[in-house]
Amino acid sequence: MVEKQEFMINMGPQHPSTHGVFRIVLELDGETVIGAKPEIGYLHRGVEKISENRTYEQVLPLTDRLDYVNAMGNNLAYVMAVEKLAGIQVSERAQAIRTILAELNRIASHLISIGTQGLEVGAYTVFLYCFREREIILDLFERATGGRLTYTYFRFGGLFQDLPEGWVEEARDFCKEFLPHVDEYEDLLIQNPIYKLRTKGIGILNKNIALNYGASGPVLRSTGVSWDLRKDSPYLMYDQVEFDVVYTKNGDVWDRAWIRLEEMRQSTRIIKQLLDNLPEGEVQAEELCRYVVPEERSSYFAVESPRGELGFFLVSDGSLKPYRMKIRSPAFVNLSLVETLVKGEKVADVPLIIGSLDPVFGEVDR
Amino acid sequence: MNERAICVRIEDLKLTLEHLHSEGYNYFSFVTAVDYPDHFLLVYGLVNTGKHEITFIETPLSKDKPVAPSSTGIWKGADWHEREVYDLFGITFEGHPDMRRMFLPEEFEGHPLRKDFQSDEVEKKPEDFY
């Protein structure tokens, strides 16, 4: 007699393809997933609580450690949220440099995402290629900020210091060399027939569910919604440069990878335009107090990080320290979709689907 | 994006959220809480992607009875956010399908983001392990 029975398997928290410490308990019927229970919190460090006991300046280095592959973007979101709370003005040059660095970091982050997506289907070459270009970006960051992973370069009212001599030319060279490399990734991985067969039509998300869950970034845009805060709620210099919001209709794993690839091209386009018209002037606001003491009020500010809407909700009680800081993390929200996405899929596709959401657990768990 | 903030009483919260949803607020950004000395404040961030508008709903909540209606029936995305608020503030959401802690282990005592939470009581020293 053959008996039929569902069974559970545990994946994680230590698992090579979960992109961090993430645990998911899968309920299987043969090879098909019929239920999933995600567990997070293994990297919870209580950043929101720690920040209540630190001054606004001291919180800044903590934000680097949230989404550690996009530290520049986190700094940007936090710094701009405090600037909005305290009403600090930023010079044009500082804004342009911030935009350039945020876009470079977006490229670096997407490179990791695409590279690891290759690893998950067994294509090891593209991973090394992606990290080769990421290294050049990190070198550029190191020259400007002194750090390779955590920068703390954006400060209230401007930047820590101006760009070093020759940096602009180096960045321009990078843009020129980078675009052919993007074509290379496209040929190697994204348009590769095997990869396409493997990723098309799995992890399908539809528009209404994505919006209902509050998904953002490439995950939302893959469902046909053209929602990008850089266009829909412009900040920095994004309203002065030309770029397209990339979106597709199918909402599957392949679409999300393709959007990230295309966004790298768009980011390069933005960087090129800004490098050609970099305004002159100071990068730090004059007569800035040593400490920021905002009035008693609250404010919310969100930027488009590589993963989506990254927002900081700050409440001030008129003292040196934030009374409350809430981080609206895009990876946390996108990951809440995982249960819906893996249901009905094959167990071998689960790592691919998790990878396509591009979670970074420093930001999910905070 | 246009911003506006509305303050509503807890009794009217559910109705307000339902009304906003029917008005085209299709995107649930976040829900969080703030611990003030005499009350909690629930803050919702809701976005109308068609009109490019973000609305913040602020609802004071008494400390004796920190219970709020769940909005998971309206926006599914509220699920994890509400579990996070429950975990860190101890505010319960009525009607939530799975009201468990989000980050911390189930056996953890207390709610860390409350201002009266004493971190040194749960902090483990090296000698505790031997």
CSV table of C-alpha atoms in Angstrom, one decimal:
chain,number,residue,atom,x,y,z
A,1,MET,CA,0.0,0.0,0.0
A,2,VAL,CA,1.2,3.5,-0.8
A,3,GLU,CA,0.3,6.2,1.7
A,4,LYS,CA,0.1,9.8,0.8
A,5,GLN,CA,1.1,12.4,3.3
A,6,GLU,CA,2.3,16.1,3.5
A,7,PHE,CA,5.5,16.8,5.2
A,8,MET,CA,7.3,19.8,6.6
A,9,ILE,CA,10.9,20.8,5.9
A,10,ASN,CA,12.8,23.5,7.7
A,11,MET,CA,15.0,25.9,5.6
A,12,GLY,CA,17.4,28.1,7.5
A,13,PRO,CA,18.2,30.1,9.5
A,14,GLN,CA,21.7,29.1,8.4
A,15,HIS,CA,21.2,28.2,4.8
A,16,PRO,CA,23.4,29.2,1.9
A,17,SER,CA,20.7,30.5,-0.3
A,18,THR,CA,18.5,32.6,2.1
A,19,HIS,CA,20.7,35.7,1.7
A,20,GLY,CA,21.1,36.0,5.4
A,21,VAL,CA,19.6,34.6,8.6
A,22,PHE,CA,16.1,33.7,7.5
A,23,ARG,CA,14.1,30.7,8.4
A,24,ILE,CA,11.2,29.4,6.4
A,25,VAL,CA,9.2,26.3,7.3
A,26,LEU,CA,7.8,24.7,4.2
A,27,GLU,CA,4.9,22.4,4.0
A,28,LEU,CA,5.3,20.1,1.0
A,29,ASP,CA,3.1,17.8,-1.0
A,30,GLY,CA,5.7,15.9,-3.0
A,31,GLU,CA,7.7,18.7,-4.6
A,32,THR,CA,5.1,21.3,-4.4
A,33,VAL,CA,5.0,23.9,-1.6
A,34,ILE,CA,1.5,24.1,-0.1
A,35,GLY,CA,2.3,26.2,2.9
A,36,ALA,CA,5.1,28.4,4.2
A,37,LYS,CA,5.8,30.0,7.5
A,38,PRO,CA,8.6,32.6,7.5
A,39,GLU,CA,10.5,33.4,10.7
A,40,ILE,CA,12.6,36.5,11.0
A,41,GLY,CA,14.4,38.3,13.8
A,42,TYR,CA,17.7,36.5,14.0
A,43,LEU,CA,19.5,39.7,13.2
A,44,HIS,CA,17.4,42.0,15.4
A,45,ARG,CA,19.7,44.5,17.1
A,46,GLY,CA,17.2,47.0,18.3
A,47,VAL,CA,18.4,49.9,16.2
A,48,GLU,CA,15.3,51.9,16.9
A,49,LYS,CA,15.7,51.5,20.7
A,50,ILE,CA,19.4,52.3,20.6
A,51,SER,CA,18.8,55.5,18.6
A,52,GLU,CA,16.5,56.8,21.4
A,53,ASN,CA,19.6,57.0,23.6
A,54,ARG,CA,21.9,58.7,21.2
A,55,THR,CA,22.0,62.2,19.6
A,56,TYR,CA,20.9,62.7,16.0
A,57,GLU,CA,24.6,62.6,14.9
A,58,GLN,CA,25.4,59.5,16.8
A,59,VAL,CA,22.5,57.6,15.1
A,60,LEU,CA,23.9,58.2,11.7
A,61,PRO,CA,26.6,55.4,11.8
A,62,LEU,CA,23.9,53.0,12.9
A,63,THR,CA,22.0,53.5,9.7
A,64,ASP,CA,25.0,52.3,7.7
A,65,ARG,CA,24.5,48.9,9.3
A,66,LEU,CA,20.9,48.5,8.4
A,67,ASP,CA,21.0,47.7,4.7
A,68,TYR,CA,24.8,47.1,4.5
A,69,VAL,CA,24.9,46.7,0.7
A,70,ASN,CA,23.3,50.1,0.3
A,71,ALA,CA,24.8,52.1,3.2
A,72,MET,CA,24.9,55.3,1.2
A,73,GLY,CA,21.1,55.1,0.5
A,74,ASN,CA,20.4,54.6,4.2
A,75,ASN,CA,22.5,57.5,5.2
A,76,LEU,CA,20.7,59.6,2.6
A,77,ALA,CA,17.2,58.6,3.9
A,78,TYR,CA,18.1,59.3,7.5
A,79,VAL,CA,20.0,62.5,6.8
A,80,MET,CA,17.2,63.9,4.7
A,81,ALA,CA,14.6,62.9,7.3
A,82,VAL,CA,16.5,64.9,10.0
A,83,GLU,CA,17.0,67.8,7.6
A,84,LYS,CA,13.3,67.8,7.0
A,85,LEU,CA,12.6,67.6,10.7
A,86,ALA,CA,15.0,70.4,11.6
A,87,GLY,CA,14.6,72.5,8.4
A,88,ILE,CA,18.2,72.4,7.3
A,89,GLN,CA,19.1,73.6,3.8
A,90,VAL,CA,21.6,71.8,1.6
A,91,SER,CA,23.7,73.4,-1.2
A,92,GLU,CA,23.3,72.4,-4.8
A,93,ARG,CA,26.7,70.8,-5.1
A,94,ALA,CA,26.1,68.7,-2.0
A,95,GLN,CA,22.8,67.6,-3.5
A,96,ALA,CA,24.3,66.6,-6.8
A,97,ILE,CA,27.1,64.6,-5.2
A,98,ARG,CA,24.6,62.9,-3.0
A,99,THR,CA,22.6,61.9,-6.0
A,100,ILE,CA,25.7,60.5,-7.8
A,101,LEU,CA,26.7,58.5,-4.8
A,102,ALA,CA,23.3,57.2,-4.1
A,103,GLU,CA,23.0,56.0,-7.7
A,104,LEU,CA,26.4,54.4,-7.7
A,105,ASN,CA,25.4,52.5,-4.6
A,106,ARG,CA,22.2,51.4,-6.3
A,107,ILE,CA,24.3,49.9,-9.0
A,108,ALA,CA,26.6,48.2,-6.5
A,109,SER,CA,23.5,46.8,-4.7
A,110,HIS,CA,21.9,45.6,-8.0
A,111,LEU,CA,25.2,43.9,-9.0
A,112,ILE,CA,25.0,41.8,-5.8
A,113,SER,CA,21.4,41.0,-6.5
A,114,ILE,CA,22.0,39.9,-10.1
A,115,GLY,CA,25.2,38.1,-9.2
A,116,THR,CA,23.7,36.0,-6.4
A,117,GLN,CA,20.7,35.3,-8.6
A,118,GLY,CA,23.2,33.6,-10.9
A,119,LEU,CA,24.5,31.6,-8.0
A,120,GLU,CA,21.1,30.3,-7.2
A,121,VAL,CA,20.7,28.8,-10.7
A,122,GLY,CA,24.3,27.5,-10.7
A,123,ALA,CA,25.8,30.2,-13.0
A,124,TYR,CA,28.9,31.1,-11.1
A,125,THR,CA,30.6,33.2,-13.7
A,126,VAL,CA,28.3,36.1,-13.7
A,127,PHE,CA,28.7,36.4,-9.9
A,128,LEU,CA,32.4,37.0,-10.3
A,129,TYR,CA,31.9,39.5,-13.2
A,130,CYS,CA,29.4,41.5,-11.1
A,131,PHE,CA,31.8,41.6,-8.2
A,132,ARG,CA,34.6,42.8,-10.5
A,133,GLU,CA,32.6,45.9,-11.3
A,134,ARG,CA,31.4,46.4,-7.8
A,135,GLU,CA,35.0,46.5,-6.7
A,136,ILE,CA,35.5,49.6,-8.9
A,137,ILE,CA,32.5,51.3,-7.3
A,138,LEU,CA,33.8,50.5,-3.8
A,139,ASP,CA,37.2,51.9,-4.8
A,140,LEU,CA,35.5,55.1,-5.9
A,141,PHE,CA,33.7,55.2,-2.5
A,142,GLU,CA,36.9,54.6,-0.6
A,143,ARG,CA,38.5,57.5,-2.4
A,144,ALA,CA,35.7,59.8,-1.5
A,145,THR,CA,34.6,58.7,1.9
A,146,GLY,CA,37.4,56.5,3.3
A,147,GLY,CA,35.2,53.5,3.8
A,148,ARG,CA,34.4,50.6,1.6
A,149,LEU,CA,31.1,49.3,3.2
A,150,THR,CA,30.0,51.8,5.8
A,151,TYR,CA,30.5,55.4,4.8
A,152,THR,CA,28.7,58.0,7.1
A,153,TYR,CA,29.6,60.4,4.3
A,154,PHE,CA,26.4,62.4,4.2
A,155,ARG,CA,26.1,64.8,7.1
A,156,PHE,CA,23.3,67.1,8.1
A,157,GLY,CA,23.5,70.2,5.9
A,158,GLY,CA,25.8,68.6,3.3
A,159,LEU,CA,28.7,66.2,3.2
A,160,PHE,CA,31.7,65.2,5.3
A,161,GLN,CA,34.1,66.7,2.7
A,162,ASP,CA,34.3,67.5,-1.0
A,163,LEU,CA,35.2,64.9,-3.6
A,164,PRO,CA,39.0,64.4,-3.9
A,165,GLU,CA,40.8,65.7,-7.0
A,166,GLY,CA,40.4,63.6,-10.1
A,167,TRP,CA,37.4,61.7,-8.7
A,168,VAL,CA,34.9,63.1,-11.3
A,169,GLU,CA,37.1,61.8,-14.1
A,170,GLU,CA,37.4,58.4,-12.6
A,171,ALA,CA,33.7,58.2,-12.1
A,172,ARG,CA,33.2,59.2,-15.7
A,173,ASP,CA,35.6,56.5,-16.9
A,174,PHE,CA,33.7,54.0,-14.8
A,175,CYS,CA,30.4,55.0,-16.5
A,176,LYS,CA,31.9,54.6,-19.9
A,177,GLU,CA,33.4,51.1,-19.1
A,178,PHE,CA,30.4,49.9,-17.2
A,179,LEU,CA,27.7,50.0,-19.9
A,180,PRO,CA,29.3,47.3,-22.1
A,181,HIS,CA,29.6,45.2,-18.9
A,182,VAL,CA,25.8,45.5,-18.4
A,183,ASP,CA,25.3,44.0,-21.9
A,184,GLU,CA,27.7,41.3,-20.9
A,185,TYR,CA,25.5,40.3,-17.9
A,186,GLU,CA,22.5,40.5,-20.0
A,187,ASP,CA,24.0,38.0,-22.5
A,188,LEU,CA,25.5,35.8,-19.9
A,189,LEU,CA,22.6,35.5,-17.5
A,190,ILE,CA,19.4,37.4,-18.1
A,191,GLN,CA,18.8,36.5,-21.8
A,192,ASN,CA,20.4,33.1,-21.4
A,193,PRO,CA,17.8,30.5,-22.6
A,194,ILE,CA,18.5,28.2,-19.6
A,195,TYR,CA,18.0,31.0,-17.1
A,196,LYS,CA,14.9,32.2,-18.9
A,197,LEU,CA,13.4,28.7,-18.8
A,198,ARG,CA,14.2,28.4,-15.1
A,199,THR,CA,12.9,31.8,-14.0
A,200,LYS,CA,10.0,32.8,-16.3
A,201,GLY,CA,6.6,32.1,-14.9
A,202,ILE,CA,7.6,31.4,-11.3
A,203,GLY,CA,6.9,33.5,-8.2
A,204,ILE,CA,4.2,35.4,-10.0
A,205,LEU,CA,2.9,38.4,-8.3
A,206,ASN,CA,-0.1,40.5,-9.4
A,207,LYS,CA,-0.6,44.2,-9.2
A,208,ASN,CA,-3.3,44.3,-6.6
A,209,ILE,CA,-1.6,41.9,-4.2
A,210,ALA,CA,1.6,43.8,-4.5
A,211,LEU,CA,0.0,47.2,-3.7
A,212,ASN,CA,-2.1,45.6,-1.0
A,213,TYR,CA,1.0,44.3,0.7
A,214,GLY,CA,2.8,47.7,0.3
A,215,ALA,CA,5.5,46.2,-1.8
A,216,SER,CA,7.8,48.7,-3.4
A,217,GLY,CA,10.9,48.9,-5.6
A,218,PRO,CA,11.6,46.4,-8.4
A,219,VAL,CA,9.1,43.9,-6.8
A,220,LEU,CA,6.2,46.4,-7.3
A,221,ARG,CA,7.4,47.6,-10.6
A,222,SER,CA,7.6,44.1,-12.0
A,223,THR,CA,3.8,43.9,-11.7
A,224,GLY,CA,3.1,46.8,-14.1
A,225,VAL,CA,2.9,49.6,-11.6
A,226,SER,CA,5.1,52.6,-12.5
A,227,TRP,CA,5.8,53.7,-8.9
A,228,ASP,CA,9.2,55.1,-8.2
A,229,LEU,CA,9.7,57.8,-5.5
A,230,ARG,CA,12.5,59.3,-7.6
A,231,LYS,CA,9.8,60.2,-10.2
A,232,ASP,CA,6.7,60.3,-8.1
A,233,SER,CA,8.0,62.3,-5.2
A,234,PRO,CA,11.2,63.8,-6.5
A,235,TYR,CA,14.0,64.7,-4.0
A,236,LEU,CA,17.6,65.7,-4.5
A,237,MET,CA,18.3,66.4,-8.2
A,238,TYR,CA,16.0,63.7,-9.6
A,239,ASP,CA,13.6,66.2,-11.2
A,240,GLN,CA,16.5,67.8,-13.1
A,241,VAL,CA,17.8,64.7,-14.8
A,242,GLU,CA,16.4,62.5,-17.5
A,243,PHE,CA,15.7,58.8,-16.7
A,244,ASP,CA,13.0,56.3,-17.3
A,245,VAL,CA,11.1,54.3,-14.6
A,246,VAL,CA,11.6,50.7,-15.6
A,247,TYR,CA,8.6,48.5,-15.2
A,248,THR,CA,7.2,45.2,-16.7
A,249,LYS,CA,3.9,43.4,-16.6
A,250,ASN,CA,4.5,39.7,-15.8
A,251,GLY,CA,5.6,40.0,-12.2
A,252,ASP,CA,7.8,36.9,-12.2
A,253,VAL,CA,11.3,36.2,-11.1
A,254,TRP,CA,12.8,37.0,-14.5
A,255,ASP,CA,11.1,40.3,-14.7
A,256,ARG,CA,12.5,41.4,-11.3
A,257,ALA,CA,16.0,40.5,-12.4
A,258,TRP,CA,15.6,42.3,-15.7
A,259,ILE,CA,14.3,45.4,-14.0
A,260,ARG,CA,17.4,45.5,-11.8
A,261,LEU,CA,19.6,45.1,-14.9
A,262,GLU,CA,17.8,47.9,-16.7
A,263,GLU,CA,17.9,50.2,-13.7
A,264,MET,CA,21.7,49.9,-13.7
A,265,ARG,CA,21.6,51.4,-17.2
A,266,GLN,CA,19.3,54.2,-16.0
A,267,SER,CA,21.5,54.9,-13.0
A,268,THR,CA,24.5,55.2,-15.2
A,269,ARG,CA,22.5,57.7,-17.3
A,270,ILE,CA,21.7,59.8,-14.3
A,271,ILE,CA,25.3,59.8,-13.0
A,272,LYS,CA,26.7,60.8,-16.4
A,273,GLN,CA,24.3,63.8,-16.6
A,274,LEU,CA,25.2,65.0,-13.1
A,275,LEU,CA,29.0,64.5,-13.6
A,276,ASP,CA,28.8,66.8,-16.7
A,277,ASN,CA,26.9,69.5,-14.9
A,278,LEU,CA,28.3,69.3,-11.4
A,279,PRO,CA,27.5,72.7,-9.7
A,280,GLU,CA,30.3,74.6,-8.0
A,281,GLY,CA,30.3,75.8,-4.4
A,282,GLU,CA,30.5,74.6,-0.8
A,283,VAL,CA,29.4,71.1,0.2
A,284,GLN,CA,28.6,71.9,3.9
A,285,ALA,CA,26.1,74.5,5.0
A,286,GLU,CA,27.6,77.5,6.8
A,287,GLU,CA,27.0,78.3,10.5
A,288,LEU,CA,25.8,74.8,11.2
A,289,CYS,CA,25.5,74.0,14.9
A,290,ARG,CA,27.5,71.2,16.3
A,291,TYR,CA,24.3,69.5,17.5
A,292,VAL,CA,20.9,69.3,15.7
A,293,VAL,CA,18.0,70.3,18.0
A,294,PRO,CA,14.8,70.0,16.1
A,295,GLU,CA,11.5,71.5,17.3
A,296,GLU,CA,8.9,69.4,19.0
A,297,ARG,CA,7.3,67.7,16.0
A,298,SER,CA,7.3,64.6,13.8
A,299,SER,CA,8.2,64.0,10.2
A,300,TYR,CA,8.4,61.2,7.7
A,301,PHE,CA,10.7,61.1,4.7
A,302,ALA,CA,11.2,58.3,2.3
A,303,VAL,CA,13.6,57.7,-0.6
A,304,GLU,CA,13.7,55.1,-3.3
A,305,SER,CA,16.4,52.6,-2.2
A,306,PRO,CA,17.4,49.7,-4.5
A,307,ARG,CA,14.8,47.7,-2.6
A,308,GLY,CA,12.0,50.2,-2.6
A,309,GLU,CA,10.5,52.8,-0.2
A,310,LEU,CA,13.0,53.3,2.6
A,311,GLY,CA,11.5,55.8,5.0
A,312,PHE,CA,12.4,57.3,8.4
A,313,PHE,CA,9.6,58.4,10.8
A,314,LEU,CA,11.1,60.7,13.4
A,315,VAL,CA,9.5,62.1,16.5
A,316,SER,CA,11.3,64.9,18.3
A,317,ASP,CA,10.6,66.2,21.8
A,318,GLY,CA,12.8,69.2,21.4
A,319,SER,CA,15.9,67.5,22.9
A,320,LEU,CA,19.2,66.3,21.4
A,321,LYS,CA,18.0,62.8,20.9
A,322,PRO,CA,15.1,61.5,18.8
A,323,TYR,CA,12.1,60.6,20.9
A,324,ARG,CA,11.2,57.8,18.5
A,325,MET,CA,12.7,56.6,15.3
A,326,LYS,CA,10.8,54.2,13.0
A,327,ILE,CA,12.5,52.7,10.0
A,328,ARG,CA,10.1,51.8,7.2
A,329,SER,CA,12.1,49.1,5.6
A,330,PRO,CA,11.3,48.0,2.1
A,331,ALA,CA,13.0,44.6,2.4
A,332,PHE,CA,10.8,43.8,5.5
A,333,VAL,CA,7.6,44.6,3.6
A,334,ASN,CA,8.7,42.8,0.4
A,335,LEU,CA,9.7,39.7,2.4
A,336,SER,CA,6.2,39.5,3.9
A,337,LEU,CA,5.1,38.5,0.4
A,338,VAL,CA,7.2,35.3,0.4
A,339,GLU,CA,4.4,33.2,1.9
A,340,THR,CA,2.1,34.2,-1.0
A,341,LEU,CA,4.7,33.8,-3.6
A,342,VAL,CA,6.1,30.3,-2.8
A,343,LYS,CA,2.7,28.6,-2.4
A,344,GLY,CA,2.1,26.3,-5.4
A,345,GLU,CA,5.7,26.5,-6.5
A,346,LYS,CA,8.3,23.7,-6.6
A,347,VAL,CA,10.6,23.5,-3.7
A,348,ALA,CA,13.6,23.9,-5.9
A,349,ASP,CA,12.3,27.4,-6.9
A,350,VAL,CA,12.0,28.7,-3.4
A,351,PRO,CA,15.6,30.0,-3.1
A,352,LEU,CA,15.1,31.8,-6.5
A,353,ILE,CA,11.9,33.4,-5.3
A,354,ILE,CA,13.4,34.6,-2.0
A,355,GLY,CA,16.4,35.9,-3.9
A,356,SER,CA,14.2,37.8,-6.4
A,357,LEU,CA,12.8,39.8,-3.5
A,358,ASP,CA,16.4,40.8,-2.7
A,359,PRO,CA,16.1,40.9,1.1
A,360,VAL,CA,19.0,42.2,3.2
A,361,PHE,CA,18.5,41.0,6.7
A,362,GLY,CA,20.2,43.9,8.4
A,363,GLU,CA,17.3,45.9,7.2
A,364,VAL,CA,14.6,43.3,7.6
A,365,ASP,CA,15.3,42.7,11.3
A,366,ARG,CA,16.8,46.1,12.1
B,1,MET,CA,3.8,64.1,-2.8
B,2,ASN,CA,1.2,65.9,-0.8
B,3,GLU,CA,1.2,65.2,2.9
B,4,ARG,CA,-1.6,65.5,5.4
B,5,ALA,CA,-2.2,64.3,8.9
B,6,ILE,CA,-5.5,63.4,10.5
B,7,CYS,CA,-6.1,62.7,14.1
B,8,VAL,CA,-8.9,60.3,14.9
B,9,ARG,CA,-10.3,58.7,18.0
B,10,ILE,CA,-9.8,55.0,18.4
B,11,GLU,CA,-13.6,54.3,18.0
B,12,ASP,CA,-13.5,55.9,14.5
B,13,LEU,CA,-10.2,54.4,13.4
B,14,LYS,CA,-11.6,51.4,11.6
B,15,LEU,CA,-14.2,53.4,9.8
B,16,THR,CA,-11.6,56.0,8.7
B,17,LEU,CA,-9.3,53.4,7.4
B,18,GLU,CA,-12.0,51.7,5.4
B,19,HIS,CA,-13.1,55.0,4.0
B,20,LEU,CA,-9.6,56.0,2.9
B,21,HIS,CA,-9.2,52.6,1.3
B,22,SER,CA,-12.4,53.1,-0.7
B,23,GLU,CA,-11.1,56.6,-1.6
B,24,GLY,CA,-8.1,55.1,-3.4
B,25,TYR,CA,-5.5,54.7,-0.7
B,26,ASN,CA,-4.3,51.4,-2.2
B,27,TYR,CA,-0.8,51.4,-0.8
B,28,PHE,CA,-0.1,50.6,2.9
B,29,SER,CA,3.2,52.2,3.8
B,30,PHE,CA,3.6,51.5,7.5
B,31,VAL,CA,2.0,51.5,11.0
B,32,THR,CA,3.9,52.2,14.1
B,33,ALA,CA,3.5,53.5,17.6
B,34,VAL,CA,5.0,56.2,19.9
B,35,ASP,CA,5.1,55.8,23.6
B,36,TYR,CA,4.2,59.1,25.4
B,37,PRO,CA,4.1,59.3,29.2
B,38,ASP,CA,0.3,59.2,29.4
B,39,HIS,CA,-0.7,57.4,26.1
B,40,PHE,CA,0.4,55.5,23.1
B,41,LEU,CA,0.1,57.1,19.7
B,42,LEU,CA,-0.6,54.9,16.7
B,43,VAL,CA,0.6,56.3,13.4
B,44,TYR,CA,-0.5,55.0,10.0
B,45,GLY,CA,1.1,56.0,6.8
B,46,LEU,CA,-1.1,55.5,3.8
B,47,VAL,CA,-0.5,56.3,0.2
B,48,ASN,CA,-2.8,57.1,-2.7
B,49,THR,CA,-0.7,56.2,-5.7
B,50,GLY,CA,-3.1,57.7,-8.2
B,51,LYS,CA,-3.3,61.1,-6.5
B,52,HIS,CA,0.2,61.1,-5.2
B,53,GLU,CA,-0.9,61.7,-1.7
B,54,ILE,CA,0.3,60.4,1.7
B,55,THR,CA,-2.0,60.6,4.7
B,56,PHE,CA,-0.9,60.0,8.2
B,57,ILE,CA,-3.5,58.8,10.7
B,58,GLU,CA,-2.7,59.5,14.3
B,59,THR,CA,-4.8,57.7,17.0
B,60,PRO,CA,-4.1,58.1,20.7
B,61,LEU,CA,-4.5,54.9,22.7
B,62,SER,CA,-4.9,54.5,26.4
B,63,LYS,CA,-2.2,52.8,28.4
B,64,ASP,CA,-4.7,50.7,30.4
B,65,LYS,CA,-6.2,49.1,27.4
B,66,PRO,CA,-3.7,49.1,24.5
B,67,VAL,CA,-6.0,47.4,22.0
B,68,ALA,CA,-6.6,48.6,18.4
B,69,PRO,CA,-8.6,47.2,15.5
B,70,SER,CA,-6.5,45.3,13.0
B,71,SER,CA,-6.4,46.6,9.4
B,72,THR,CA,-5.3,43.3,7.9
B,73,GLY,CA,-8.7,42.9,6.5
B,74,ILE,CA,-8.2,46.0,4.4
B,75,TRP,CA,-4.5,45.9,3.6
B,76,LYS,CA,-2.8,42.6,3.8
B,77,GLY,CA,0.5,44.4,4.3
B,78,ALA,CA,-0.6,45.5,7.7
B,79,ASP,CA,0.1,41.9,9.0
B,80,TRP,CA,3.8,42.1,9.7
B,81,HIS,CA,3.7,45.7,10.7
B,82,GLU,CA,1.1,45.0,13.3
B,83,ARG,CA,3.0,42.1,14.6
B,84,GLU,CA,6.1,44.3,14.9
B,85,VAL,CA,4.1,46.9,16.9
B,86,TYR,CA,2.7,44.1,19.1
B,87,ASP,CA,6.2,42.7,19.7
B,88,LEU,CA,7.9,46.0,20.5
B,89,PHE,CA,5.1,48.0,22.2
B,90,GLY,CA,2.7,45.4,23.5
B,91,ILE,CA,-0.3,46.8,21.6
B,92,THR,CA,-2.7,44.1,20.5
B,93,PHE,CA,-4.6,44.2,17.3
B,94,GLU,CA,-8.1,42.7,17.4
B,95,GLY,CA,-8.9,40.6,14.4
B,96,HIS,CA,-5.3,39.9,13.4
B,97,PRO,CA,-5.1,36.3,12.1
B,98,ASP,CA,-1.7,35.5,13.8
B,99,MET,CA,-0.8,37.9,16.7
B,100,ARG,CA,2.7,36.6,17.5
B,101,ARG,CA,5.9,38.4,18.2
B,102,MET,CA,7.7,39.4,15.0
B,103,PHE,CA,11.4,39.6,16.0
B,104,LEU,CA,11.9,38.5,19.5
B,105,PRO,CA,11.5,35.0,20.8
B,106,GLU,CA,8.0,34.1,22.3
B,107,GLU,CA,9.4,33.6,25.8
B,108,PHE,CA,10.9,37.1,25.8
B,109,GLU,CA,9.4,39.3,28.6
B,110,GLY,CA,8.4,42.9,28.1
B,111,HIS,CA,8.2,45.1,25.1
B,112,PRO,CA,11.5,46.9,24.4
B,113,LEU,CA,10.3,50.1,22.7
B,114,ARG,CA,8.2,51.1,25.7
B,115,LYS,CA,10.0,53.9,27.6
B,116,ASP,CA,9.8,52.1,30.9
B,117,PHE,CA,11.5,49.0,29.6
B,118,GLN,CA,14.7,48.4,31.5
B,119,SER,CA,17.3,46.9,29.2
B,120,ASP,CA,19.7,45.9,31.9
B,121,GLU,CA,17.1,43.5,33.3
B,122,VAL,CA,17.2,41.3,30.2
B,123,GLU,CA,20.8,41.9,29.4
B,124,LYS,CA,23.0,38.9,29.9
B,125,LYS,CA,26.4,39.2,31.5
B,126,PRO,CA,29.2,36.8,30.7
B,127,GLU,CA,28.9,35.1,34.2
B,128,ASP,CA,25.2,34.2,33.4
B,129,PHE,CA,26.5,31.7,30.9
B,130,TYR,CA,28.6,29.7,33.4
